[in-house]
Amino acid sequence: MNVIIANKYKDMLSGLDIEVIKSLEGVYDVDYVINEFSNFYFDRMILDITALRDFENIDVLQKLSISLDMGKVILLLADTDESSTSGYLSKLISMGIYNFTRNLEGIKYLLQNPNSYRDVAHIHNVNAGSSYIDESLSNKTRVIGIKNLTDSAGATTLCYIMKKHLEDNYSVCALEVDKRDFFYFDDKEMFSTSSMDLPKEIMKRREYNIIIIDLNNYSDPSICNDVIYLIEPSILKLNKLMKRDRRVFEKHVNDKIVLNKSNISQSDLNVFEYEAKAKIFYNIPALDERRNTSREVNGFLSKLGFAKQSIGADDDDSAKNKLLGMFKF
C-alpha cells in the first residue's frame, strides 16, 4: 500500500491508479511528515515537494533524507528551472535521494523500477554533490575514506586501529560500506551501512570530529575529505594489481597512496617509488591491532594533520595486549 502527500500537483497525482493507504493534501512542516511516517509501514510514498513547507531550502530535504528510507520515496519535483539543474540534482543524489521526477510518467516508472545510484550516476556532478556534503558537516568534522587497491590490503583493520589511536584526542566514529565486518570489533561507534545510505549516515554523525569510512567498492570516494589508498606491497599482491590495471599508479599519482602490512624498509622506499613512478604518502608495517598506541600509526596520523597525536614510543603494556583480550563472545 502507498502514501501520497500532495499540494500544487494534486491534479497530476489524482491520475495515479494505485492502492493508497493514506493520503494528505496541503503544506506540512518536514517534522510533521517525519513524525507521521517514520514508523508507518508503506510500500511507496509519492511526495509532492511543494507539500513541504520551505521546500526551496535544501536543508529541509536533508532532514527528510536522514529520517526516512528514501529508497521508498518518490519525490515529485517542482516545475522550476533550478530543480532541473545538475547542481540541484547532485545535491539530492549526495543525500541518497535517487527517485525523483517531474511528471506522472516518471512516477509510474519509478513505482515499478526504483533507482539505485547506478541509475543516476550519469547526472551526478561529483563536485557539486560533495561540496554540499562538506557544507552540511560541522566545521570540525573530517571524513577520511580508506580503500584497498590490492586485494585485502587491510582497510577494515586500519579503520579500527586509526579509530583507537584518535579517540583519546578526538570524537571518532567509523562506517563500513556494504559489509558487516565491523561487528567483530565489538565497538559501539563502528557502524555498517549501504552504498545508498552512506551520504545520510555521514550527515547523521556530523557531531563527530572525525568519521573514518571503509569504502570497499563505493563508487564515489570524493564524498570524503581525504581518501587513503592502500597497497600491500608483496610480490603476489603487486603482480595481481598490475595484471588487473597496469596504469594504477598513474591513475593515483595525485592521491595518498599508503603501503600497508609492508615489509619494505624506509631505506628501500625510494627504490619502490622510482619503480612505481609514484610518491608514497606513508609506509606502515604489519601492525598488532591489540596495541593501544603504535609509533608508526601515530606518525601516519600526524602526517594526515592530526597534531595531537604523539609519535613517541609504542605502548608495551602487556596487560592490555593479551592475545585473547578482545574476545567477548
mmCIF file of C-alpha atoms in Angstrom:
data_model
loop_
_atom_site.group_PDB
_atom_site.id
_atom_site.type_symbol
_atom_site.label_atom_id
_atom_site.label_comp_id
_atom_site.label_asym_id
_atom_site.label_seq_id
_atom_site.Cartn_x
_atom_site.Cartn_y
_atom_site.Cartn_z
ATOM 1 C CA MET A 1 0.000 0.000 0.000
ATOM 2 C CA ASN A 2 1.163 3.529 -0.792
ATOM 3 C CA VAL A 3 1.148 7.040 0.658
ATOM 4 C CA ILE A 4 0.501 10.214 -1.314
ATOM 5 C CA ILE A 5 1.306 13.683 0.023
ATOM 6 C CA ALA A 6 0.102 16.294 -2.476
ATOM 7 C CA ASN A 7 -0.197 20.044 -2.799
ATOM 8 C CA LYS A 8 0.405 22.011 -6.006
ATOM 9 C CA TYR A 9 0.414 18.904 -8.178
ATOM 10 C CA LYS A 10 -2.611 17.185 -6.631
ATOM 11 C CA ASP A 11 -4.416 17.053 -10.004
ATOM 12 C CA MET A 12 -1.476 15.250 -11.573
ATOM 13 C CA LEU A 13 -1.282 12.759 -8.720
ATOM 14 C CA SER A 14 -5.002 12.052 -8.954
ATOM 15 C CA GLY A 15 -4.199 10.262 -12.207
ATOM 16 C CA LEU A 16 -2.272 7.512 -10.400
ATOM 17 C CA ASP A 17 -4.044 4.162 -10.390
ATOM 18 C CA ILE A 18 -2.504 2.704 -7.222
ATOM 19 C CA GLU A 19 -3.683 1.451 -3.868
ATOM 20 C CA VAL A 20 -3.362 4.163 -1.229
ATOM 21 C CA ILE A 21 -3.301 3.531 2.492
ATOM 22 C CA LYS A 22 -3.005 7.192 3.484
ATOM 23 C CA SER A 23 -3.290 10.498 1.627
ATOM 24 C CA LEU A 24 -2.517 14.045 2.765
ATOM 25 C CA GLU A 25 -3.178 17.311 0.958
ATOM 26 C CA GLY A 26 -1.740 20.703 1.837
ATOM 27 C CA VAL A 27 1.530 22.126 3.143
ATOM 28 C CA TYR A 28 3.287 20.468 6.081
ATOM 29 C CA ASP A 29 6.392 21.031 8.162
ATOM 30 C CA VAL A 30 9.057 18.436 7.470
ATOM 31 C CA ASP A 31 8.990 17.470 11.166
ATOM 32 C CA TYR A 32 5.300 16.616 10.871
ATOM 33 C CA VAL A 33 5.936 14.345 7.865
ATOM 34 C CA ILE A 34 8.809 12.641 9.687
ATOM 35 C CA ASN A 35 6.794 12.076 12.867
ATOM 36 C CA GLU A 36 3.802 10.826 10.906
ATOM 37 C CA PHE A 37 5.628 8.340 8.694
ATOM 38 C CA SER A 38 8.966 7.353 10.271
ATOM 39 C CA ASN A 39 7.259 4.385 11.991
ATOM 40 C CA PHE A 40 4.429 3.962 9.490
ATOM 41 C CA TYR A 41 4.613 0.973 7.127
ATOM 42 C CA PHE A 42 4.144 1.755 3.443
ATOM 43 C CA ASP A 43 5.420 0.364 0.154
ATOM 44 C CA ARG A 44 6.000 3.698 -1.590
ATOM 45 C CA MET A 45 5.461 7.351 -0.731
ATOM 46 C CA ILE A 46 4.779 9.773 -3.575
ATOM 47 C CA LEU A 47 5.754 13.161 -2.192
ATOM 48 C CA ASP A 48 4.857 16.384 -3.979
ATOM 49 C CA ILE A 49 7.821 18.541 -2.950
ATOM 50 C CA THR A 50 5.603 21.635 -2.704
ATOM 51 C CA ALA A 51 3.760 19.920 0.166
ATOM 52 C CA LEU A 52 6.858 20.535 2.307
ATOM 53 C CA ARG A 53 6.942 23.958 3.911
ATOM 54 C CA ASP A 54 10.067 25.881 2.845
ATOM 55 C CA PHE A 55 10.919 23.161 0.310
ATOM 56 C CA GLU A 56 13.270 25.568 -1.513
ATOM 57 C CA ASN A 57 15.641 25.215 1.453
ATOM 58 C CA ILE A 58 17.747 22.149 0.663
ATOM 59 C CA ASP A 59 18.235 21.576 4.410
ATOM 60 C CA VAL A 60 14.564 20.569 4.599
ATOM 61 C CA LEU A 61 15.238 17.697 2.200
ATOM 62 C CA GLN A 62 18.403 16.811 4.090
ATOM 63 C CA LYS A 63 16.378 16.442 7.279
ATOM 64 C CA LEU A 64 13.858 14.268 5.462
ATOM 65 C CA SER A 65 16.587 12.046 3.972
ATOM 66 C CA ILE A 66 18.125 11.406 7.375
ATOM 67 C CA SER A 67 14.833 10.320 8.951
ATOM 68 C CA LEU A 68 13.004 8.364 6.222
ATOM 69 C CA ASP A 69 14.027 5.485 3.978
ATOM 70 C CA MET A 70 14.409 7.466 0.761
ATOM 71 C CA GLY A 71 14.575 4.258 -1.249
ATOM 72 C CA LYS A 72 10.806 4.073 -0.721
ATOM 73 C CA VAL A 73 10.068 7.743 -1.508
ATOM 74 C CA ILE A 74 9.378 9.122 -4.996
ATOM 75 C CA LEU A 75 9.951 12.872 -4.965
ATOM 76 C CA LEU A 76 7.851 14.886 -7.412
ATOM 77 C CA LEU A 77 9.979 17.953 -8.057
ATOM 78 C CA ALA A 78 8.711 21.470 -8.610
ATOM 79 C CA ASP A 79 8.446 22.636 -12.192
ATOM 80 C CA THR A 80 11.209 25.221 -11.860
ATOM 81 C CA ASP A 81 14.448 25.838 -13.720
ATOM 82 C CA GLU A 82 16.531 25.162 -10.592
ATOM 83 C CA SER A 83 15.068 21.697 -9.996
ATOM 84 C CA SER A 84 16.394 20.508 -13.347
ATOM 85 C CA THR A 85 19.966 21.760 -12.902
ATOM 86 C CA SER A 86 22.844 19.347 -12.418
ATOM 87 C CA GLY A 87 23.863 21.100 -9.190
ATOM 88 C CA TYR A 88 20.440 20.707 -7.592
ATOM 89 C CA LEU A 89 20.035 17.087 -8.632
ATOM 90 C CA SER A 90 23.561 16.308 -7.446
ATOM 91 C CA LYS A 91 22.680 17.603 -4.003
ATOM 92 C CA LEU A 92 19.707 15.231 -3.905
ATOM 93 C CA ILE A 93 21.853 12.308 -5.032
ATOM 94 C CA SER A 94 24.521 13.099 -2.441
ATOM 95 C CA MET A 95 21.813 12.834 0.227
ATOM 96 C CA GLY A 96 20.799 9.388 -1.011
ATOM 97 C CA ILE A 97 17.700 10.639 -2.869
ATOM 98 C CA TYR A 98 17.674 8.745 -6.177
ATOM 99 C CA ASN A 99 13.968 8.562 -7.044
ATOM 100 C CA PHE A 100 12.843 11.934 -8.358
ATOM 101 C CA THR A 101 10.862 13.084 -11.380
ATOM 102 C CA ARG A 102 8.776 15.985 -12.674
ATOM 103 C CA ASN A 103 5.905 14.162 -14.360
ATOM 104 C CA LEU A 104 3.303 11.428 -13.966
ATOM 105 C CA GLU A 105 5.049 9.055 -16.375
ATOM 106 C CA GLY A 106 8.200 9.253 -14.274
ATOM 107 C CA ILE A 107 6.266 8.376 -11.120
ATOM 108 C CA LYS A 108 4.670 5.357 -12.809
ATOM 109 C CA TYR A 109 8.060 4.157 -13.986
ATOM 110 C CA LEU A 110 9.741 4.596 -10.578
ATOM 111 C CA LEU A 111 6.914 2.730 -8.839
ATOM 112 C CA GLN A 112 7.944 -0.362 -10.810
ATOM 113 C CA ASN A 113 11.653 0.390 -11.291
ATOM 114 C CA PRO A 114 13.123 2.281 -8.315
ATOM 115 C CA ASN A 115 16.521 3.834 -8.984
ATOM 116 C CA SER A 116 19.824 2.864 -7.413
ATOM 117 C CA TYR A 117 22.902 5.088 -7.506
ATOM 118 C CA ARG A 118 23.977 3.363 -10.710
ATOM 119 C CA ASP A 119 20.849 4.701 -12.436
ATOM 120 C CA VAL A 120 21.532 8.348 -11.553
ATOM 121 C CA ALA A 121 25.348 8.369 -11.528
ATOM 122 C CA HIS A 122 25.450 9.834 -15.049
ATOM 123 C CA ILE A 123 23.802 13.058 -13.841
ATOM 124 C CA HIS A 124 25.742 13.253 -10.568
ATOM 125 C CA ASN A 125 28.072 16.226 -10.587
ATOM 126 C CA VAL A 126 30.539 14.866 -8.038
ATOM 127 C CA ASN A 127 31.989 18.247 -7.109
ATOM 128 C CA ALA A 128 28.572 19.830 -6.574
ATOM 129 C CA GLY A 129 27.312 16.887 -4.557
ATOM 130 C CA SER A 130 30.417 16.538 -2.430
ATOM 131 C CA SER A 131 30.605 20.254 -1.717
ATOM 132 C CA TYR A 132 27.126 20.037 -0.272
ATOM 133 C CA ILE A 133 28.203 17.190 1.998
ATOM 134 C CA ASP A 134 31.138 19.285 3.150
ATOM 135 C CA GLU A 135 28.944 22.307 3.852
ATOM 136 C CA SER A 136 26.431 20.177 5.723
ATOM 137 C CA LEU A 137 29.039 18.772 8.074
ATOM 138 C CA SER A 138 30.224 20.585 11.138
ATOM 139 C CA ASN A 139 33.355 22.638 10.508
ATOM 140 C CA LYS A 140 35.142 20.299 12.900
ATOM 141 C CA THR A 141 34.180 17.141 11.064
ATOM 142 C CA ARG A 142 36.718 15.451 8.811
ATOM 143 C CA VAL A 143 35.693 12.473 6.709
ATOM 144 C CA ILE A 144 38.511 10.049 5.849
ATOM 145 C CA GLY A 145 37.957 7.188 3.427
ATOM 146 C CA ILE A 146 40.115 4.051 3.326
ATOM 147 C CA LYS A 147 40.135 1.969 0.132
ATOM 148 C CA ASN A 148 42.093 -1.153 -0.800
ATOM 149 C CA LEU A 149 43.918 -1.100 -4.124
ATOM 150 C CA THR A 150 45.446 -4.539 -3.708
ATOM 151 C CA ASP A 151 43.160 -7.322 -2.527
ATOM 152 C CA SER A 152 42.680 -7.482 1.258
ATOM 153 C CA ALA A 153 45.179 -4.696 1.903
ATOM 154 C CA GLY A 154 43.823 -4.162 5.416
ATOM 155 C CA ALA A 155 41.365 -1.257 5.136
ATOM 156 C CA THR A 156 38.929 -2.691 7.680
ATOM 157 C CA THR A 157 41.535 -3.299 10.377
ATOM 158 C CA LEU A 158 43.268 0.021 9.680
ATOM 159 C CA CYS A 159 39.940 1.820 10.252
ATOM 160 C CA TYR A 160 39.752 0.162 13.670
ATOM 161 C CA ILE A 161 43.368 0.947 14.550
ATOM 162 C CA MET A 162 43.073 4.577 13.434
ATOM 163 C CA LYS A 163 39.905 4.989 15.486
ATOM 164 C CA LYS A 164 41.573 3.589 18.604
ATOM 165 C CA HIS A 165 44.546 5.919 18.222
ATOM 166 C CA LEU A 166 42.476 9.022 17.524
ATOM 167 C CA GLU A 167 39.745 8.665 20.130
ATOM 168 C CA ASP A 168 41.923 9.820 23.037
ATOM 169 C CA ASN A 169 42.028 13.294 21.495
ATOM 170 C CA TYR A 170 39.006 13.463 19.199
ATOM 171 C CA SER A 171 35.440 12.204 18.942
ATOM 172 C CA VAL A 172 35.600 9.486 16.283
ATOM 173 C CA CYS A 173 33.275 7.004 14.624
ATOM 174 C CA ALA A 174 33.732 4.611 11.713
ATOM 175 C CA LEU A 175 31.459 3.423 8.908
ATOM 176 C CA GLU A 176 31.848 0.477 6.545
ATOM 177 C CA VAL A 177 30.010 0.231 3.236
ATOM 178 C CA ASP A 178 28.153 -2.895 2.103
ATOM 179 C CA LYS A 179 29.831 -5.254 4.580
ATOM 180 C CA ARG A 180 29.347 -6.372 8.186
ATOM 181 C CA ASP A 181 32.947 -6.928 9.320
ATOM 182 C CA PHE A 182 32.888 -4.135 11.909
ATOM 183 C CA PHE A 183 30.602 -6.271 14.062
ATOM 184 C CA TYR A 184 33.576 -8.413 15.087
ATOM 185 C CA PHE A 185 35.443 -5.493 16.653
ATOM 186 C CA ASP A 186 32.685 -5.129 19.265
ATOM 187 C CA ASP A 187 32.875 -1.344 19.122
ATOM 188 C CA LYS A 188 29.628 0.611 19.524
ATOM 189 C CA GLU A 189 30.919 3.511 17.452
ATOM 190 C CA MET A 190 31.694 1.438 14.376
ATOM 191 C CA PHE A 191 28.676 1.113 12.078
ATOM 192 C CA SER A 192 27.744 -0.772 8.908
ATOM 193 C CA THR A 193 25.718 0.851 6.147
ATOM 194 C CA SER A 194 24.884 0.512 2.449
ATOM 195 C CA SER A 195 26.095 2.482 -0.556
ATOM 196 C CA MET A 196 22.638 4.034 -0.870
ATOM 197 C CA ASP A 197 22.536 5.210 2.749
ATOM 198 C CA LEU A 198 26.159 6.351 3.171
ATOM 199 C CA PRO A 199 25.549 10.081 2.449
ATOM 200 C CA LYS A 200 22.786 10.381 5.042
ATOM 201 C CA GLU A 201 24.739 8.250 7.556
ATOM 202 C CA ILE A 202 27.595 10.758 7.261
ATOM 203 C CA MET A 203 25.181 13.629 7.854
ATOM 204 C CA LYS A 204 23.657 11.920 10.901
ATOM 205 C CA ARG A 205 27.115 11.777 12.529
ATOM 206 C CA ARG A 206 28.334 15.283 11.812
ATOM 207 C CA GLU A 207 28.735 15.916 15.570
ATOM 208 C CA TYR A 208 31.913 13.792 15.465
ATOM 209 C CA ASN A 209 35.295 15.407 14.839
ATOM 210 C CA ILE A 210 36.337 12.522 12.586
ATOM 211 C CA ILE A 211 34.434 9.942 10.526
ATOM 212 C CA ILE A 212 36.538 7.078 9.136
ATOM 213 C CA ILE A 213 34.990 5.094 6.275
ATOM 214 C CA ASP A 214 35.921 1.667 4.950
ATOM 215 C CA LEU A 215 34.777 2.436 1.403
ATOM 216 C CA ASN A 216 35.060 -1.072 -0.044
ATOM 217 C CA ASN A 217 33.549 -0.728 -3.560
ATOM 218 C CA TYR A 218 31.733 2.579 -3.005
ATOM 219 C CA SER A 219 31.712 4.389 -6.345
ATOM 220 C CA ASP A 220 32.272 7.994 -5.240
ATOM 221 C CA PRO A 221 35.285 8.388 -2.912
ATOM 222 C CA SER A 222 35.038 12.182 -3.252
ATOM 223 C CA ILE A 223 32.293 12.052 -0.624
ATOM 224 C CA CYS A 224 35.283 12.092 1.783
ATOM 225 C CA ASN A 225 37.600 14.998 2.588
ATOM 226 C CA ASP A 226 40.591 12.640 2.314
ATOM 227 C CA VAL A 227 40.973 9.177 0.785
ATOM 228 C CA ILE A 228 43.779 6.766 1.666
ATOM 229 C CA TYR A 229 44.530 4.147 -0.989
ATOM 230 C CA LEU A 230 46.112 1.035 0.499
ATOM 231 C CA ILE A 231 48.605 -1.258 -1.188
ATOM 232 C CA GLU A 232 50.046 -4.374 0.379
ATOM 233 C CA PRO A 233 53.434 -4.466 -1.408
ATOM 234 C CA SER A 234 54.038 -8.213 -1.520
ATOM 235 C CA ILE A 235 55.135 -9.683 -4.857
ATOM 236 C CA LEU A 236 51.889 -11.638 -5.189
ATOM 237 C CA LYS A 237 49.578 -8.709 -4.426
ATOM 238 C CA LEU A 238 51.510 -6.236 -6.582
ATOM 239 C CA ASN A 239 51.639 -8.552 -9.582
ATOM 240 C CA LYS A 240 47.902 -9.210 -9.301
ATOM 241 C CA LEU A 241 47.248 -5.464 -9.118
ATOM 242 C CA MET A 242 49.406 -4.690 -12.153
ATOM 243 C CA LYS A 243 47.840 -7.542 -14.108
ATOM 244 C CA ARG A 244 44.422 -6.057 -13.378
ATOM 245 C CA ASP A 245 45.406 -2.457 -14.168
ATOM 246 C CA ARG A 246 48.890 -1.549 -15.392
ATOM 247 C CA ARG A 247 48.110 2.170 -15.094
ATOM 248 C CA VAL A 248 47.006 2.030 -11.469
ATOM 249 C CA PHE A 249 49.888 4.137 -10.130
ATOM 250 C CA GLU A 250 49.449 6.655 -12.920
ATOM 251 C CA LYS A 251 45.764 6.994 -12.084
ATOM 252 C CA HIS A 252 46.529 7.661 -8.418
ATOM 253 C CA VAL A 253 49.572 9.863 -8.905
ATOM 254 C CA ASN A 254 47.913 12.756 -7.021
ATOM 255 C CA ASP A 255 46.320 10.592 -4.321
ATOM 256 C CA LYS A 256 47.545 9.477 -0.901
ATOM 257 C CA ILE A 257 48.960 6.003 -1.535
ATOM 258 C CA VAL A 258 49.873 4.145 1.650
ATOM 259 C CA LEU A 259 51.813 0.889 1.859
ATOM 260 C CA ASN A 260 50.163 -1.292 4.498
ATOM 261 C CA LYS A 261 51.311 -4.576 6.023
ATOM 262 C CA SER A 262 54.585 -3.589 4.406
ATOM 263 C CA ASN A 263 57.960 -5.337 4.671
ATOM 264 C CA ILE A 264 59.664 -2.603 2.688
ATOM 265 C CA SER A 265 62.239 -0.755 4.769
ATOM 266 C CA GLN A 266 62.382 3.009 4.753
ATOM 267 C CA SER A 267 65.762 2.830 3.021
ATOM 268 C CA ASP A 268 64.208 0.815 0.155
ATOM 269 C CA LEU A 269 61.160 3.046 -0.155
ATOM 270 C CA ASN A 270 62.890 5.353 -2.653
ATOM 271 C CA VAL A 271 63.536 2.352 -4.911
ATOM 272 C CA PHE A 272 59.877 1.363 -4.717
ATOM 273 C CA GLU A 273 58.769 4.901 -5.592
ATOM 274 C CA TYR A 274 61.173 5.016 -8.541
ATOM 275 C CA GLU A 275 59.945 1.707 -9.933
ATOM 276 C CA ALA A 276 56.266 2.551 -9.386
ATOM 277 C CA LYS A 277 56.723 6.134 -10.600
ATOM 278 C CA ALA A 278 54.557 7.216 -7.684
ATOM 279 C CA LYS A 279 55.013 9.073 -4.421
ATOM 280 C CA ILE A 280 54.157 7.018 -1.343
ATOM 281 C CA PHE A 281 52.400 9.012 1.373
ATOM 282 C CA TYR A 282 53.329 6.621 4.192
ATOM 283 C CA ASN A 283 54.819 3.173 4.783
ATOM 284 C CA ILE A 284 53.046 1.157 7.504
ATOM 285 C CA PRO A 285 54.456 -2.204 8.630
ATOM 286 C CA ALA A 286 52.344 -5.130 9.809
ATOM 287 C CA LEU A 287 50.612 -3.912 12.974
ATOM 288 C CA ASP A 288 49.368 -5.505 16.163
ATOM 289 C CA GLU A 289 45.798 -4.211 16.417
ATOM 290 C CA ARG A 290 45.736 -5.112 20.129
ATOM 291 C CA ARG A 291 48.204 -2.358 20.998
ATOM 292 C CA ASN A 292 46.677 0.850 22.287
ATOM 293 C CA THR A 293 49.368 3.001 20.698
ATOM 294 C CA SER A 294 51.858 2.477 17.911
ATOM 295 C CA ARG A 295 54.595 4.861 16.855
ATOM 296 C CA GLU A 296 54.004 4.051 13.184
ATOM 297 C CA VAL A 297 50.266 4.739 13.381
ATOM 298 C CA ASN A 298 50.720 7.974 15.311
ATOM 299 C CA GLY A 299 53.316 9.111 12.788
ATOM 300 C CA PHE A 300 50.876 8.366 9.976
ATOM 301 C CA LEU A 301 48.073 10.290 11.726
ATOM 302 C CA SER A 302 50.387 13.219 12.410
ATOM 303 C CA LYS A 303 51.243 13.383 8.724
ATOM 304 C CA LEU A 304 47.499 13.435 7.981
ATOM 305 C CA GLY A 305 47.325 16.589 10.082
ATOM 306 C CA PHE A 306 46.221 15.326 13.486
ATOM 307 C CA ALA A 307 48.656 17.372 15.506
ATOM 308 C CA LYS A 308 47.592 15.975 18.880
ATOM 309 C CA GLN A 309 48.980 12.535 18.046
ATOM 310 C CA SER A 310 52.222 11.620 19.791
ATOM 311 C CA ILE A 311 54.937 9.933 17.721
ATOM 312 C CA GLY A 312 56.749 8.637 20.802
ATOM 313 C CA ALA A 313 57.343 5.083 21.964
ATOM 314 C CA ASP A 314 54.921 2.212 21.472
ATOM 315 C CA ASP A 315 52.598 1.153 24.277
ATOM 316 C CA ASP A 316 54.027 -2.086 25.638
ATOM 317 C CA ASP A 317 51.589 -2.716 28.464
ATOM 318 C CA SER A 318 51.301 -6.495 28.313
ATOM 319 C CA ALA A 319 48.152 -6.485 30.441
ATOM 320 C CA LYS A 320 46.380 -4.528 27.685
ATOM 321 C CA ASN A 321 47.754 -6.590 24.839
ATOM 322 C CA LYS A 322 46.850 -10.154 25.713
ATOM 323 C CA LEU A 323 46.240 -12.331 22.698
ATOM 324 C CA LEU A 324 42.601 -13.043 23.571
ATOM 325 C CA GLY A 325 41.943 -9.703 25.237
ATOM 326 C CA MET A 326 39.300 -8.591 22.769
ATOM 327 C CA PHE A 327 37.283 -11.830 22.616
ATOM 328 C CA LYS A 328 33.994 -11.076 24.368
ATOM 329 C CA PHE A 329 31.571 -13.537 22.789
#
